[in-house]
Amino acid sequence: MAEAAAFQGTGPSPARRWLRRTLTVAVGAPLLAGLLHNPAPAQAAADTPVSRTVDVAIDTLTPSAPVEGDTVTVTGTLTNRGKRTITDATVNLRVGPRMDSRSEIDQVARRKGFRSDSDPRPLDAPEIDIANLPVGVPRDFRISVPVSELDLDDEGGVYQLGVSLSGQTSDARWDRVLGIERTFLPYQPEPTAKRTQLTYLWPLISSAHISADTASDDQQSAVFQDDDLAEELRPGGRLDEMVSLGKDLPVTWVIDPDLLASVDAMANGYRVKDGTGHAAGTEPNRKLAERWLGQLEAAVQGRKVVALPFADPDLASLAHRGKAVPGSLKHLQSATALAGSTVETILHVQPATDFAWPVDGAVDPSIMAVATSAGARKVIARSDSIQDDDLSYTPTAARPLGGGTTAVVSDAELSTAFQGDMVRAETSTLAVQEFLAQTLAITLEQPQDRRSVVVAPQRQPSVSQAQAMAAAVRGLGAKRWTEPLDLVAAAAAKPDPDATTAVPRAGQYPKKLRATELPVEAFRDMKTTGDELDDFKVILSDATRVVPPIGNAINREMSTSWRGRTTEAAIYRVDVQDVLQRLTKSVVLVDKSDLTLSGRSATIPVTVQNRLLQDVEGLVLRLTSSNGTRLKVDGGTSAELPITVRAGHSQSVKFPASANANGQVSMTAQLYTADGTPYGTSMTFSVKVSEMTPTVMLVIAGGVLLLVLAGVRMYSQRKRLAARAAEAEARAEAETEGEDGAPEHAAAGTVGAPAAKDTTEGDTADGAGHPSDPDADTGSESGDPSGPGEKVDR
């Protein structure tokens, strides 16, 4: 940083400085005598709070960097914040001498209230007379003056420009400065011999919006946590403004691939969480996303694009907290690997993926080690972290650190120029003018050398901040003291041999930043979720439906955007775990009730249910007996069988079991993956072994015998009923023929044959005629009743 360097070869001559000092003494002596003669007004005039009675706001200054022949116009408002009306007021411009260092610019920017010893005298013309200025009533002003009347040096430089109001109040009837506002006027009528190469990063970064969940359709539509991203994409929204402004600026686009993936998911149809479920996203929002991606793709063509690791991981949190949890660095590696392909697929440009950007550019040895562990070779730091206190000028940004690693040190003052509220025109205008003044001061520090300066602003600028940033970059468009350079070229620029390459110690890391880091518990949650995902994916027939959405969600859990949002970050991590557990619990063992095993051998069924939308395979089901002496499973204490379960189905596996003794045995069923890792929770049930004794067998045999005898008896009764029915029918037919005149013996001789035939072939209501019934083998029978002791075949 340049804190005390004078402009070499461009300052006022010694004779001119001597003349100014002489005039100051000549004018100051009578004034001092007058003040001593009238001490009351002098005390009032020196009272700083009085000089802030009127709020002077400079809303516009055009042109922001004038050249010879221009007319400078200043507009703004005057507001009386005091308790009395101001009368006989005058508004004047004050242009100070050229400032000789960046530190002097800083001092002027921080100054509040009027100081007669440092603020320049007002110009004689132009001025605005105001008869009275009531309390609390804003009044606009506009002052224009040709550059030729500002008494600026031909060599150019940075000048203080102020607007002041002098007047009286009813309780103090003398003129004094009641309000002043200062800004800066960068004046460089001709291009400098060596222009500073300026790199401005244009970040497209947002917070995490997509959950770990997906819809059940074939496209696996993404499920968003909320619909806030659509608000940023609307015309006038933050991301819309970043693209609309950046497309016409010479900037380097720094993009979080997760933002692109999120907007692309929205453009292809998405869903939004709605209570316990999720609802379809709206068509207007889908079109917003589609439109924004199209505009961004057009804006970055032919431009340098830097892709950060997916979801912009918090490198400092990972270095200070995450390394305590094994496996945390693998998430950074996966996020880095995903960055390039995501940007190239969506925007059709080849991005640079070897840059890392810690929060606020603050680094220490552990952060540098983590940043480069995943392949990054260039780390974007900041000059308030890697400081050059021994230099009187601003050195080139690139700093080789050894081992192929380069620190690209952005300028702290330029990078933080547009933080804070830029909604008010006054705040924005002052920030733009100070930014331009600082860049000109950097060039004039070492006008004989060309240096490279990098500006890395806040990650997520607001709309007003982005507009102010764009105004500042446009103000450099004439290229009179700067020229644009992309970040890749800036990292490869020739380094300054006098610039420091020392990385600050761990104890120098800002406490304020350390307090907002992700806790160790966050990385433990990530490890738990990651381990469960590894165990789950090996059983899936199509792991691509599960691994990418949940893996990306784990990457989002360590995003820099969670800084200052501890509660929201914890809720997101819990949601990711819930989604994964809901999936893993879709493949479960079905609970069994206690069983009773009667006998020495049997099979024990165990059922596995799959409620997923895809088949599961590679599982092994193990059934274990707690007492192998009493009850064996497949001849041993335990047995294993492979199992595959179709989507939405259940599958039962039967284990052969053999009992050696009566009693109760506890059985445990557990699923395992192919590598022997337990999957899900085990299931326990009891089996009661009851052996078949001779007494029990005798009882059972007696029961069977009784059933057989009962069947025989029923069969005999049915046969008798069928025979009687046939005999009655034959008798009825004989009687009918006798009435018709047939011989008596003929009727009697023909009765038996039909009766016997009907007994075996005729169908009756009593069930006669079954195929198992015996055929009749008797001749003609008498119709008279049988005598005592006569045996009749039926």
GROMACS .gro file of C-alpha atoms in nm, residues 73-392:
model
  320
   73THR     CA    1  -2.142   2.050  -1.263
   74VAL     CA    2  -2.230   1.965  -0.905
   75THR     CA    3  -2.589   1.905  -0.790
   76GLY     CA    4  -2.726   1.816  -0.450
   77THR     CA    5  -2.946   1.918  -0.161
   78LEU     CA    6  -2.915   2.139   0.147
   79THR     CA    7  -3.103   2.047   0.464
   80ASN     CA    8  -3.108   2.261   0.781
   81ARG     CA    9  -3.065   2.018   1.074
   82GLY     CA   10  -3.044   2.297   1.333
   83LYS     CA   11  -3.314   2.460   1.545
   84ARG     CA   12  -3.330   2.803   1.377
   85THR     CA   13  -3.381   2.933   1.027
   86ILE     CA   14  -3.060   3.021   0.845
   87THR     CA   15  -3.048   3.360   0.672
   88ASP     CA   16  -2.819   3.540   0.427
   89ALA     CA   17  -2.665   3.210   0.322
   90THR     CA   18  -2.418   3.150   0.040
   91VAL     CA   19  -2.329   2.822  -0.132
   92ASN     CA   20  -1.972   2.802  -0.266
   93LEU     CA   21  -1.735   2.558  -0.432
   94ARG     CA   22  -1.399   2.497  -0.268
   95VAL     CA   23  -1.116   2.341  -0.466
   96GLY     CA   24  -0.806   2.247  -0.270
   97PRO     CA   25  -0.447   2.191  -0.378
   98ARG     CA   26  -0.343   1.866  -0.537
   99MET     CA   27  -0.307   1.581  -0.289
  100ASP     CA   28   0.024   1.402  -0.279
  101SER     CA   29  -0.061   1.054  -0.149
  102ARG     CA   30  -0.333   0.796  -0.100
  103SER     CA   31  -0.310   0.850   0.275
  104GLU     CA   32  -0.405   1.215   0.225
  105ILE     CA   33  -0.711   1.105   0.029
  106ASP     CA   34  -0.805   0.878   0.319
  107GLN     CA   35  -0.771   1.161   0.567
  108VAL     CA   36  -0.994   1.392   0.367
  109ALA     CA   37  -1.254   1.118   0.318
  110ARG     CA   38  -1.275   1.059   0.694
  111ARG     CA   39  -1.295   1.427   0.787
  112LYS     CA   40  -1.624   1.560   0.924
  113GLY     CA   41  -1.717   1.924   0.964
  114PHE     CA   42  -1.536   2.235   0.847
  115ARG     CA   43  -1.173   2.295   0.937
  116SER     CA   44  -1.039   2.637   0.856
  117ASP     CA   45  -0.680   2.516   0.878
  118SER     CA   46  -0.716   2.246   0.613
  119ASP     CA   47  -1.021   2.324   0.399
  120PRO     CA   48  -0.946   2.547   0.098
  121ARG     CA   49  -1.088   2.895   0.048
  122PRO     CA   50  -1.408   2.920  -0.158
  123LEU     CA   51  -1.399   3.021  -0.520
  124ASP     CA   52  -1.511   3.374  -0.585
  125ALA     CA   53  -1.751   3.253  -0.846
  126PRO     CA   54  -1.986   3.094  -0.898
  127GLU     CA   55  -2.189   3.110  -0.582
  128ILE     CA   56  -2.555   3.073  -0.485
  129ASP     CA   57  -2.730   3.318  -0.253
  130ILE     CA   58  -3.007   3.183  -0.028
  131ALA     CA   59  -3.213   3.437   0.164
  132ASN     CA   60  -3.332   3.183   0.420
  133LEU     CA   61  -3.319   2.810   0.479
  134PRO     CA   62  -3.598   2.684   0.711
  135VAL     CA   63  -3.542   2.394   0.947
  136GLY     CA   64  -3.590   2.048   0.794
  137VAL     CA   65  -3.685   2.166   0.445
  138PRO     CA   66  -3.445   2.027   0.176
  139ARG     CA   67  -3.338   2.265  -0.095
  140ASP     CA   68  -3.175   2.160  -0.421
  141PHE     CA   69  -2.869   2.333  -0.561
  142ARG     CA   70  -2.675   2.323  -0.884
  143ILE     CA   71  -2.333   2.479  -0.946
  144SER     CA   72  -2.142   2.471  -1.274
  145VAL     CA   73  -1.791   2.597  -1.336
  146PRO     CA   74  -1.548   2.556  -1.629
  147VAL     CA   75  -1.241   2.347  -1.557
  148SER     CA   76  -1.029   2.644  -1.663
  149GLU     CA   77  -1.153   2.837  -1.358
  150LEU     CA   78  -1.068   2.567  -1.104
  151ASP     CA   79  -0.697   2.650  -1.093
  152LEU     CA   80  -0.588   2.291  -1.163
  153ASP     CA   81  -0.228   2.204  -1.250
  154ASP     CA   82  -0.159   2.116  -1.607
  155GLU     CA   83   0.018   1.799  -1.498
  156GLY     CA   84  -0.304   1.666  -1.348
  157GLY     CA   85  -0.366   1.496  -1.016
  158VAL     CA   86  -0.624   1.442  -0.744
  159TYR     CA   87  -0.794   1.748  -0.595
  160GLN     CA   88  -1.028   1.802  -0.306
  161LEU     CA   89  -1.356   1.956  -0.412
  162GLY     CA   90  -1.600   2.080  -0.151
  163VAL     CA   91  -1.942   2.243  -0.139
  164SER     CA   92  -2.005   2.462   0.165
  165LEU     CA   93  -2.286   2.677   0.298
  166SER     CA   94  -2.211   2.991   0.502
  167GLY     CA   95  -2.477   3.197   0.675
  168GLN     CA   96  -2.625   3.337   0.995
  169THR     CA   97  -2.885   3.236   1.254
  170SER     CA   98  -3.094   3.449   1.487
  171ASP     CA   99  -2.872   3.366   1.783
  172ALA     CA  100  -2.544   3.430   1.597
  173ARG     CA  101  -2.545   3.727   1.363
  174TRP     CA  102  -2.221   3.666   1.180
  175ASP     CA  103  -2.123   3.465   0.873
  176ARG     CA  104  -1.970   3.126   0.933
  177VAL     CA  105  -1.956   2.787   0.765
  178LEU     CA  106  -2.264   2.591   0.872
  179GLY     CA  107  -2.216   2.288   0.652
  180ILE     CA  108  -1.969   2.132   0.410
  181GLU     CA  109  -1.933   1.817   0.202
  182ARG     CA  110  -1.611   1.705   0.038
  183THR     CA  111  -1.540   1.484  -0.257
  184PHE     CA  112  -1.255   1.431  -0.500
  185LEU     CA  113  -1.185   1.552  -0.848
  186PRO     CA  114  -0.945   1.331  -1.048
  187TYR     CA  115  -0.796   1.543  -1.324
  188GLN     CA  116  -0.570   1.392  -1.588
  189PRO     CA  117  -0.602   1.587  -1.912
  190GLU     CA  118  -0.351   1.368  -2.101
  191PRO     CA  119  -0.291   0.992  -2.070
  192THR     CA  120  -0.005   0.900  -1.844
  193ALA     CA  121   0.307   0.745  -1.993
  194LYS     CA  122   0.250   0.423  -1.799
  195ARG     CA  123  -0.105   0.326  -1.721
  196THR     CA  124  -0.199   0.101  -1.432
  197GLN     CA  125  -0.343  -0.233  -1.539
  198LEU     CA  126  -0.665  -0.269  -1.343
  199THR     CA  127  -0.852  -0.598  -1.295
  200TYR     CA  128  -1.207  -0.575  -1.165
  201LEU     CA  129  -1.376  -0.896  -1.052
  202TRP     CA  130  -1.747  -0.921  -1.127
  203PRO     CA  131  -1.889  -1.189  -0.893
  204LEU     CA  132  -2.200  -1.391  -0.974
  205ILE     CA  133  -2.261  -1.569  -0.645
  206SER     CA  134  -2.578  -1.643  -0.449
  207SER     CA  135  -2.677  -1.844  -0.144
  208ALA     CA  136  -2.786  -2.210  -0.151
  209HIS     CA  137  -3.140  -2.253  -0.286
  210ILE     CA  138  -3.174  -2.619  -0.392
  211SER     CA  139  -3.251  -2.886  -0.132
  212ALA     CA  140  -3.125  -3.246  -0.135
  213ASP     CA  141  -3.469  -3.368  -0.239
  214THR     CA  142  -3.584  -3.436  -0.595
  215ALA     CA  143  -3.918  -3.506  -0.755
  216SER     CA  144  -4.011  -3.862  -0.851
  217ASP     CA  145  -4.047  -3.785  -1.222
  218ASP     CA  146  -3.806  -3.912  -1.487
  219GLN     CA  147  -3.628  -3.577  -1.500
  220GLN     CA  148  -3.578  -3.575  -1.123
  221SER     CA  149  -3.688  -3.212  -1.105
  222ALA     CA  150  -3.498  -3.015  -0.843
  223VAL     CA  151  -3.683  -2.919  -0.526
  224PHE     CA  152  -3.599  -2.566  -0.407
  225GLN     CA  153  -3.597  -2.458  -0.044
  226ASP     CA  154  -3.785  -2.141  -0.143
  227ASP     CA  155  -3.858  -1.923  -0.445
  228ASP     CA  156  -3.621  -1.640  -0.347
  229LEU     CA  157  -3.388  -1.698  -0.640
  230ALA     CA  158  -3.662  -1.588  -0.878
  231GLU     CA  159  -3.669  -1.247  -0.708
  232GLU     CA  160  -3.300  -1.198  -0.786
  233LEU     CA  161  -3.357  -1.290  -1.151
  234ARG     CA  162  -3.646  -1.050  -1.210
  235PRO     CA  163  -3.577  -0.731  -1.408
  236GLY     CA  164  -3.420  -0.496  -1.158
  237GLY     CA  165  -3.327  -0.782  -0.927
  238ARG     CA  166  -2.974  -0.827  -0.797
  239LEU     CA  167  -2.857  -1.096  -1.037
  240ASP     CA  168  -3.039  -0.938  -1.328
  241GLU     CA  169  -2.858  -0.609  -1.263
  242MET     CA  170  -2.521  -0.781  -1.232
  243VAL     CA  171  -2.560  -0.930  -1.580
  244SER     CA  172  -2.716  -0.620  -1.736
  245LEU     CA  173  -2.440  -0.396  -1.603
  246GLY     CA  174  -2.148  -0.635  -1.644
  247LYS     CA  175  -2.207  -0.718  -2.010
  248ASP     CA  176  -2.077  -0.375  -2.115
  249LEU     CA  177  -1.785  -0.353  -1.868
  250PRO     CA  178  -1.423  -0.471  -1.901
  251VAL     CA  179  -1.444  -0.707  -1.603
  252THR     CA  180  -1.353  -1.066  -1.516
  253TRP     CA  181  -1.658  -1.279  -1.437
  254VAL     CA  182  -1.615  -1.484  -1.118
  255ILE     CA  183  -1.896  -1.739  -1.104
  256ASP     CA  184  -2.020  -1.993  -0.853
  257PRO     CA  185  -2.120  -2.299  -1.062
  258ASP     CA  186  -2.394  -2.380  -0.811
  259LEU     CA  187  -2.574  -2.060  -0.912
  260LEU     CA  188  -2.567  -2.169  -1.275
  261ALA     CA  189  -2.688  -2.518  -1.184
  262SER     CA  190  -2.971  -2.372  -0.976
  263VAL     CA  191  -3.092  -2.135  -1.248
  264ASP     CA  192  -3.061  -2.411  -1.507
  265ALA     CA  193  -3.273  -2.641  -1.288
  266MET     CA  194  -3.532  -2.368  -1.258
  267ALA     CA  195  -3.536  -2.315  -1.634
  268ASN     CA  196  -3.601  -2.687  -1.695
  269GLY     CA  197  -3.894  -2.715  -1.455
  270TYR     CA  198  -3.861  -2.719  -1.079
  271ARG     CA  199  -4.056  -2.763  -0.759
  272VAL     CA  200  -4.067  -2.562  -0.436
  273LYS     CA  201  -4.110  -2.694  -0.085
  274ASP     CA  202  -4.462  -2.646   0.041
  275GLY     CA  203  -4.510  -2.761   0.399
  276THR     CA  204  -4.443  -3.134   0.415
  277GLY     CA  205  -4.447  -3.170   0.036
  278HIS     CA  206  -4.357  -2.962  -0.265
  279ALA     CA  207  -4.546  -2.784  -0.541
  280ALA     CA  208  -4.458  -2.711  -0.902
  281GLY     CA  209  -4.270  -2.387  -0.970
  282THR     CA  210  -4.448  -2.126  -1.176
  283GLU     CA  211  -4.409  -2.091  -1.550
  284PRO     CA  212  -4.322  -1.717  -1.530
  285ASN     CA  213  -4.032  -1.799  -1.298
  286ARG     CA  214  -3.915  -2.071  -1.531
  287LYS     CA  215  -3.906  -1.822  -1.815
  288LEU     CA  216  -3.719  -1.573  -1.597
  289ALA     CA  217  -3.446  -1.830  -1.540
  290GLU     CA  218  -3.432  -1.917  -1.908
  291ARG     CA  219  -3.402  -1.550  -2.003
  292TRP     CA  220  -3.129  -1.479  -1.747
  293LEU     CA  221  -2.916  -1.772  -1.861
  294GLY     CA  222  -2.946  -1.659  -2.221
  295GLN     CA  223  -2.834  -1.306  -2.135
  296LEU     CA  224  -2.543  -1.432  -1.925
  297GLU     CA  225  -2.426  -1.671  -2.195
  298ALA     CA  226  -2.419  -1.384  -2.444
  299ALA     CA  227  -2.240  -1.156  -2.197
  300VAL     CA  228  -1.948  -1.392  -2.124
  301GLN     CA  229  -1.868  -1.496  -2.479
  302GLY     CA  230  -1.510  -1.399  -2.557
  303ARG     CA  231  -1.452  -1.290  -2.197
  304LYS     CA  232  -1.246  -1.438  -1.916
  305VAL     CA  233  -1.453  -1.647  -1.675
  306VAL     CA  234  -1.323  -1.782  -1.345
  307ALA     CA  235  -1.518  -2.070  -1.189
  308LEU     CA  236  -1.499  -2.105  -0.814
  309PRO     CA  237  -1.540  -2.453  -0.661
  310PHE     CA  238  -1.904  -2.565  -0.667
  311ALA     CA  239  -2.115  -2.381  -0.405
  312ASP     CA  240  -1.824  -2.147  -0.314
  313PRO     CA  241  -1.690  -2.342  -0.014
  314ASP     CA  242  -1.574  -2.152   0.295
  315LEU     CA  243  -1.200  -2.219   0.279
  316ALA     CA  244  -1.123  -2.052   0.613
  317SER     CA  245  -1.387  -2.255   0.799
  318LEU     CA  246  -1.256  -2.570   0.634
  319ALA     CA  247  -0.898  -2.485   0.731
  320HIS     CA  248  -0.972  -2.379   1.091
  321ARG     CA  249  -1.257  -2.616   1.181
  322GLY     CA  250  -1.310  -2.874   0.909
  323LYS     CA  251  -0.964  -3.030   0.914
  324ALA     CA  252  -1.043  -3.163   1.262
  325VAL     CA  253  -1.301  -3.393   1.101
  326PRO     CA  254  -1.156  -3.672   0.882
  327GLY     CA  255  -1.263  -3.665   0.520
  328SER     CA  256  -1.369  -3.300   0.508
  329LEU     CA  257  -1.120  -3.210   0.236
  330LYS     CA  258  -1.275  -3.458  -0.006
  331HIS     CA  259  -1.581  -3.233  -0.030
  332LEU     CA  260  -1.358  -2.949  -0.152
  333GLN     CA  261  -1.204  -3.180  -0.408
  334SER     CA  262  -1.542  -3.288  -0.543
  335ALA     CA  263  -1.659  -2.924  -0.553
  336THR     CA  264  -1.350  -2.826  -0.751
  337ALA     CA  265  -1.388  -3.115  -0.994
  338LEU     CA  266  -1.749  -3.020  -1.063
  339ALA     CA  267  -1.681  -2.650  -1.129
  340GLY     CA  268  -1.542  -2.656  -1.481
  341SER     CA  269  -1.787  -2.903  -1.632
  342THR     CA  270  -2.086  -2.716  -1.489
  343VAL     CA  271  -1.985  -2.380  -1.634
  344GLU     CA  272  -1.885  -2.527  -1.968
  345THR     CA  273  -2.207  -2.725  -2.002
  346ILE     CA  274  -2.436  -2.432  -1.923
  347LEU     CA  275  -2.251  -2.127  -2.060
  348HIS     CA  276  -2.045  -2.301  -2.332
  349VAL     CA  277  -1.721  -2.129  -2.230
  350GLN     CA  278  -1.403  -2.280  -2.089
  351PRO     CA  279  -1.347  -2.127  -1.744
  352ALA     CA  280  -1.032  -2.100  -1.536
  353THR     CA  281  -1.068  -2.332  -1.237
  354ASP     CA  282  -0.736  -2.285  -1.059
  355PHE     CA  283  -0.838  -1.985  -0.846
  356ALA     CA  284  -0.942  -1.990  -0.480
  357TRP     CA  285  -1.105  -1.696  -0.301
  358PRO     CA  286  -1.106  -1.701   0.081
  359VAL     CA  287  -1.355  -1.477   0.261
  360ASP     CA  288  -1.248  -1.110   0.239
  361GLY     CA  289  -0.914  -1.224   0.101
  362ALA     CA  290  -0.792  -1.303   0.453
  363VAL     CA  291  -0.529  -1.579   0.455
  364ASP     CA  292  -0.295  -1.766   0.687
  365PRO     CA  293  -0.079  -2.076   0.630
  366SER     CA  294  -0.361  -2.324   0.694
  367ILE     CA  295  -0.598  -2.144   0.456
  368MET     CA  296  -0.334  -2.140   0.185
  369ALA     CA  297  -0.273  -2.513   0.236
  370VAL     CA  298  -0.643  -2.598   0.211
  371ALA     CA  299  -0.699  -2.366  -0.086
  372THR     CA  300  -0.428  -2.539  -0.288
  373SER     CA  301  -0.512  -2.894  -0.175
  374ALA     CA  302  -0.779  -2.936  -0.441
  375GLY     CA  303  -0.572  -2.806  -0.731
  376ALA     CA  304  -0.595  -2.426  -0.701
  377ARG     CA  305  -0.265  -2.255  -0.771
  378LYS     CA  306  -0.378  -1.895  -0.742
  379VAL     CA  307  -0.531  -1.757  -0.423
  380ILE     CA  308  -0.711  -1.421  -0.425
  381ALA     CA  309  -0.591  -1.246  -0.109
  382ARG     CA  310  -0.623  -0.882   0.001
  383SER     CA  311  -0.372  -0.614   0.095
  384ASP     CA  312  -0.504  -0.578   0.449
  385SER     CA  313  -0.403  -0.943   0.499
  386ILE     CA  314  -0.077  -0.962   0.302
  387GLN     CA  315   0.052  -0.615   0.384
  388ASP     CA  316   0.335  -0.411   0.236
  389ASP     CA  317   0.398  -0.168   0.518
  390ASP     CA  318   0.754  -0.096   0.407
  391LEU     CA  319   0.656   0.027   0.060
  392SER     CA  320   0.551   0.382  -0.018
   0.00000   0.00000   0.00000
